Amino acid sequence: MPAKLKIDDVDVAGKRVFMRVDFNVPQDKKDPKIITNTQRIDGALPTIKSVLAKGAKSVVLASHLGRPDGSVVEKYSLAPVASILSEKLGVSVKFLGDCVGPEVEAACADPAPGTVILLENLRFHVEEEGKGVDAAGNKIKAEKEAVTAFRASIRKLADIYCNDAFGTAHRAHSSMVGEGFD
C-alpha cells in the first residue's frame, strides 16, 4: 500500500482528484431539499479550494447522505447540496445523477480544467457499504464481483484519491478505501 500523504504534499496540477467528503448534512423534515446546516459543506471548502488553486484539472466529490440502505431514495439525493456548494465555491458545480458507471466515467474522463463535479449519493448502491435492504425490507449483501466493479468504476473517475471525510474515515466502505489509487 502506498504511503499516505497530506493533499498539500501532492502535486495535483493537471490531475483529476477524487475527494471523499462528508456531506451527510441535516435536512428539513418537511422538505428534504432544504439543507438546514451547511457546516459539513463548509468544512470541505478549504480542501476543495486548495486543490483547485493548485491547478487540479477537476475535483470529483463523493459523499453519502442519510441511510438509503443500498437503494435510490429520492429524499437522500445530493442534488440540493450541489447548488449550495456552487454558491459557496463561486463556481458551477456539475451534479451527476449517479456515482459509478459508463456515463459517470465519461463525464469525469476529460473535464475542462477547474471543473467541480458532485456525484450522486454513494449509498444508493449496496456495493458502497457491502450490505443493505431490498424493496421488500429483506437484508441483502453485495456480491464480491459487484463490489470489485463498483470500486473499479470509482477508480476510473480520477488520478488522485483524497479522503476529506474525517467522520467516516474509519469505515471500510468502497469509497473510503481508495482502492486502486497510487
Coordinates of C-alpha atoms in Angstrom, one line a residue:
M1 CA 0.0 0.0 0.0
P2 CA 1.4 3.4 -0.9
A3 CA 2.3 5.9 1.8
K4 CA -0.5 8.2 2.8
L5 CA 0.3 11.9 2.2
K6 CA -1.4 15.1 3.0
I7 CA -3.0 16.6 0.0
D8 CA -0.8 19.7 0.4
D9 CA 2.2 17.4 -0.3
V10 CA 0.8 16.0 -3.6
D11 CA 1.3 17.6 -7.0
V12 CA -2.3 17.9 -8.2
A13 CA -1.6 20.2 -11.2
G14 CA -3.4 18.9 -14.3
K15 CA -4.7 15.9 -12.4
R16 CA -8.3 14.7 -11.6
V17 CA -8.8 14.5 -7.9
F18 CA -11.4 12.2 -6.3
M19 CA -12.3 13.6 -2.9
R20 CA -14.4 11.7 -0.5
V21 CA -16.2 14.3 1.6
D22 CA -18.8 14.1 4.3
F23 CA -21.8 16.0 3.0
N24 CA -24.2 14.0 5.3
V25 CA -26.0 17.2 6.1
P26 CA -29.2 17.7 8.1
Q27 CA -32.3 18.2 6.0
D28 CA -35.6 19.9 6.8
K29 CA -38.1 17.3 7.9
K30 CA -40.9 18.6 5.8
D31 CA -38.8 19.4 2.7
P32 CA -35.6 17.3 2.5
K33 CA -34.5 19.5 -0.4
I34 CA -33.7 22.2 2.2
I35 CA -30.4 21.8 3.9
T36 CA -30.7 23.2 7.5
N37 CA -27.0 23.3 8.4
T38 CA -24.1 23.6 6.0
Q39 CA -21.3 23.0 8.5
R40 CA -20.0 19.8 6.8
I41 CA -20.0 21.5 3.4
D42 CA -18.2 24.5 4.9
G43 CA -15.6 22.1 6.4
A44 CA -14.7 20.7 3.0
L45 CA -14.4 24.1 1.2
P46 CA -10.7 24.8 2.2
T47 CA -9.5 21.4 0.8
I48 CA -11.6 21.8 -2.4
K49 CA -10.4 25.4 -2.9
S50 CA -6.7 24.5 -2.2
V51 CA -6.8 21.7 -4.8
L52 CA -8.3 24.0 -7.4
A53 CA -5.8 26.7 -6.6
K54 CA -3.0 24.2 -7.1
G55 CA -4.2 23.6 -10.7
A56 CA -6.2 20.4 -10.4
K57 CA -7.9 19.5 -13.7
S58 CA -11.0 18.5 -11.8
V59 CA -12.3 17.7 -8.3
V60 CA -14.8 14.8 -8.2
L61 CA -16.7 15.0 -4.9
A62 CA -18.3 11.9 -3.5
S63 CA -20.4 11.6 -0.3
H64 CA -23.3 9.8 1.2
L65 CA -26.4 11.4 2.7
G66 CA -28.6 9.5 5.1
R67 CA -29.2 5.8 5.2
P68 CA -30.8 4.7 1.9
D69 CA -29.6 1.1 2.5
G70 CA -28.3 0.4 -1.0
S71 CA -31.4 1.7 -2.9
V72 CA -32.3 5.0 -4.5
V73 CA -34.3 7.1 -2.0
E74 CA -35.1 10.5 -3.5
K75 CA -35.1 12.4 -0.2
Y76 CA -31.4 11.4 0.2
S77 CA -30.3 12.8 -3.2
L78 CA -27.2 15.1 -3.1
A79 CA -28.7 17.4 -5.7
P80 CA -29.6 20.1 -3.2
V81 CA -26.0 20.1 -1.9
A82 CA -24.7 20.8 -5.4
S83 CA -26.5 24.2 -5.6
I84 CA -25.3 25.2 -2.1
L85 CA -21.7 24.1 -2.9
S86 CA -21.8 26.0 -6.2
E87 CA -22.9 29.1 -4.3
K88 CA -20.2 28.8 -1.6
L89 CA -17.4 28.0 -4.1
G90 CA -18.4 30.7 -6.6
V91 CA -18.1 28.2 -9.5
S92 CA -20.6 26.0 -11.3
V93 CA -20.8 22.5 -9.8
K94 CA -21.7 19.8 -12.2
F95 CA -24.1 17.3 -10.5
L96 CA -24.2 13.8 -11.9
G97 CA -27.2 11.6 -11.3
D98 CA -25.1 8.5 -10.3
C99 CA -21.7 7.8 -8.8
V100 CA -20.5 5.0 -11.0
G101 CA -21.0 3.5 -14.4
P102 CA -20.2 4.4 -18.0
E103 CA -22.0 7.8 -18.1
V104 CA -20.2 9.0 -14.9
E105 CA -16.9 7.6 -16.1
A106 CA -17.3 9.5 -19.4
A107 CA -18.3 12.8 -17.6
C108 CA -15.2 12.6 -15.5
A109 CA -12.7 11.3 -18.1
D110 CA -11.6 14.7 -19.6
P111 CA -13.4 17.6 -18.0
A112 CA -12.4 21.2 -18.6
P113 CA -9.7 22.5 -16.2
G114 CA -11.1 23.6 -12.9
T115 CA -14.2 21.5 -13.1
V116 CA -16.0 20.6 -9.9
I117 CA -18.2 17.5 -10.1
L118 CA -20.5 16.2 -7.3
L119 CA -21.6 12.6 -7.6
E120 CA -25.0 11.3 -6.5
N121 CA -25.2 9.5 -3.1
L122 CA -22.8 6.7 -2.9
R123 CA -25.1 4.7 -0.6
F124 CA -27.7 4.4 -3.4
H125 CA -25.5 1.4 -4.3
V126 CA -25.4 -1.6 -2.0
E127 CA -21.7 -2.0 -3.1
E128 CA -20.7 1.1 -1.1
E129 CA -21.4 -0.4 2.4
G130 CA -21.5 -4.0 1.3
K131 CA -25.0 -4.6 2.7
G132 CA -28.4 -3.0 2.6
V133 CA -32.1 -3.7 2.4
D134 CA -34.2 -4.6 -0.6
A135 CA -37.6 -3.1 -1.5
A136 CA -39.4 -5.8 0.5
G137 CA -37.3 -5.0 3.6
N138 CA -35.1 -8.1 3.4
K139 CA -31.4 -7.7 4.3
I140 CA -29.1 -8.1 1.3
K141 CA -25.4 -8.3 0.8
A142 CA -23.4 -7.0 -2.1
E143 CA -21.8 -9.7 -4.3
K144 CA -18.0 -9.6 -4.2
E145 CA -17.8 -9.2 -8.0
A146 CA -20.2 -6.2 -7.9
V147 CA -18.1 -4.6 -5.2
T148 CA -15.0 -5.0 -7.3
A149 CA -16.7 -3.5 -10.3
F150 CA -18.1 -0.6 -8.2
R151 CA -14.6 0.2 -6.9
A152 CA -13.1 -0.1 -10.3
S153 CA -15.6 2.4 -11.7
I154 CA -14.8 4.8 -8.8
R155 CA -11.1 4.4 -9.7
K156 CA -11.7 5.5 -13.3
L157 CA -13.0 8.9 -12.2
A158 CA -9.7 10.4 -11.1
D159 CA -6.0 10.2 -10.9
I160 CA -5.6 11.0 -7.2
Y161 CA -7.6 9.9 -4.1
C162 CA -8.1 12.4 -1.2
N163 CA -10.1 11.5 1.9
D164 CA -11.5 14.6 3.4
A165 CA -14.4 12.8 5.2
F166 CA -13.0 12.6 8.7
G167 CA -16.3 11.5 10.3
T168 CA -16.5 8.4 8.1
A169 CA -12.7 7.6 7.7
H170 CA -12.9 4.6 10.0
R171 CA -15.4 2.8 7.8
A172 CA -14.3 0.1 5.3
H173 CA -16.8 1.3 2.6
S174 CA -15.9 1.2 -1.0
S175 CA -15.3 4.9 -1.4
M176 CA -13.3 5.2 1.8
V177 CA -10.6 2.7 1.0
G178 CA -9.1 4.4 -2.1
E179 CA -8.6 1.1 -3.7
G180 CA -6.5 1.2 -7.0
F181 CA -5.2 4.7 -6.4
D182 CA -1.5 5.3 -6.0

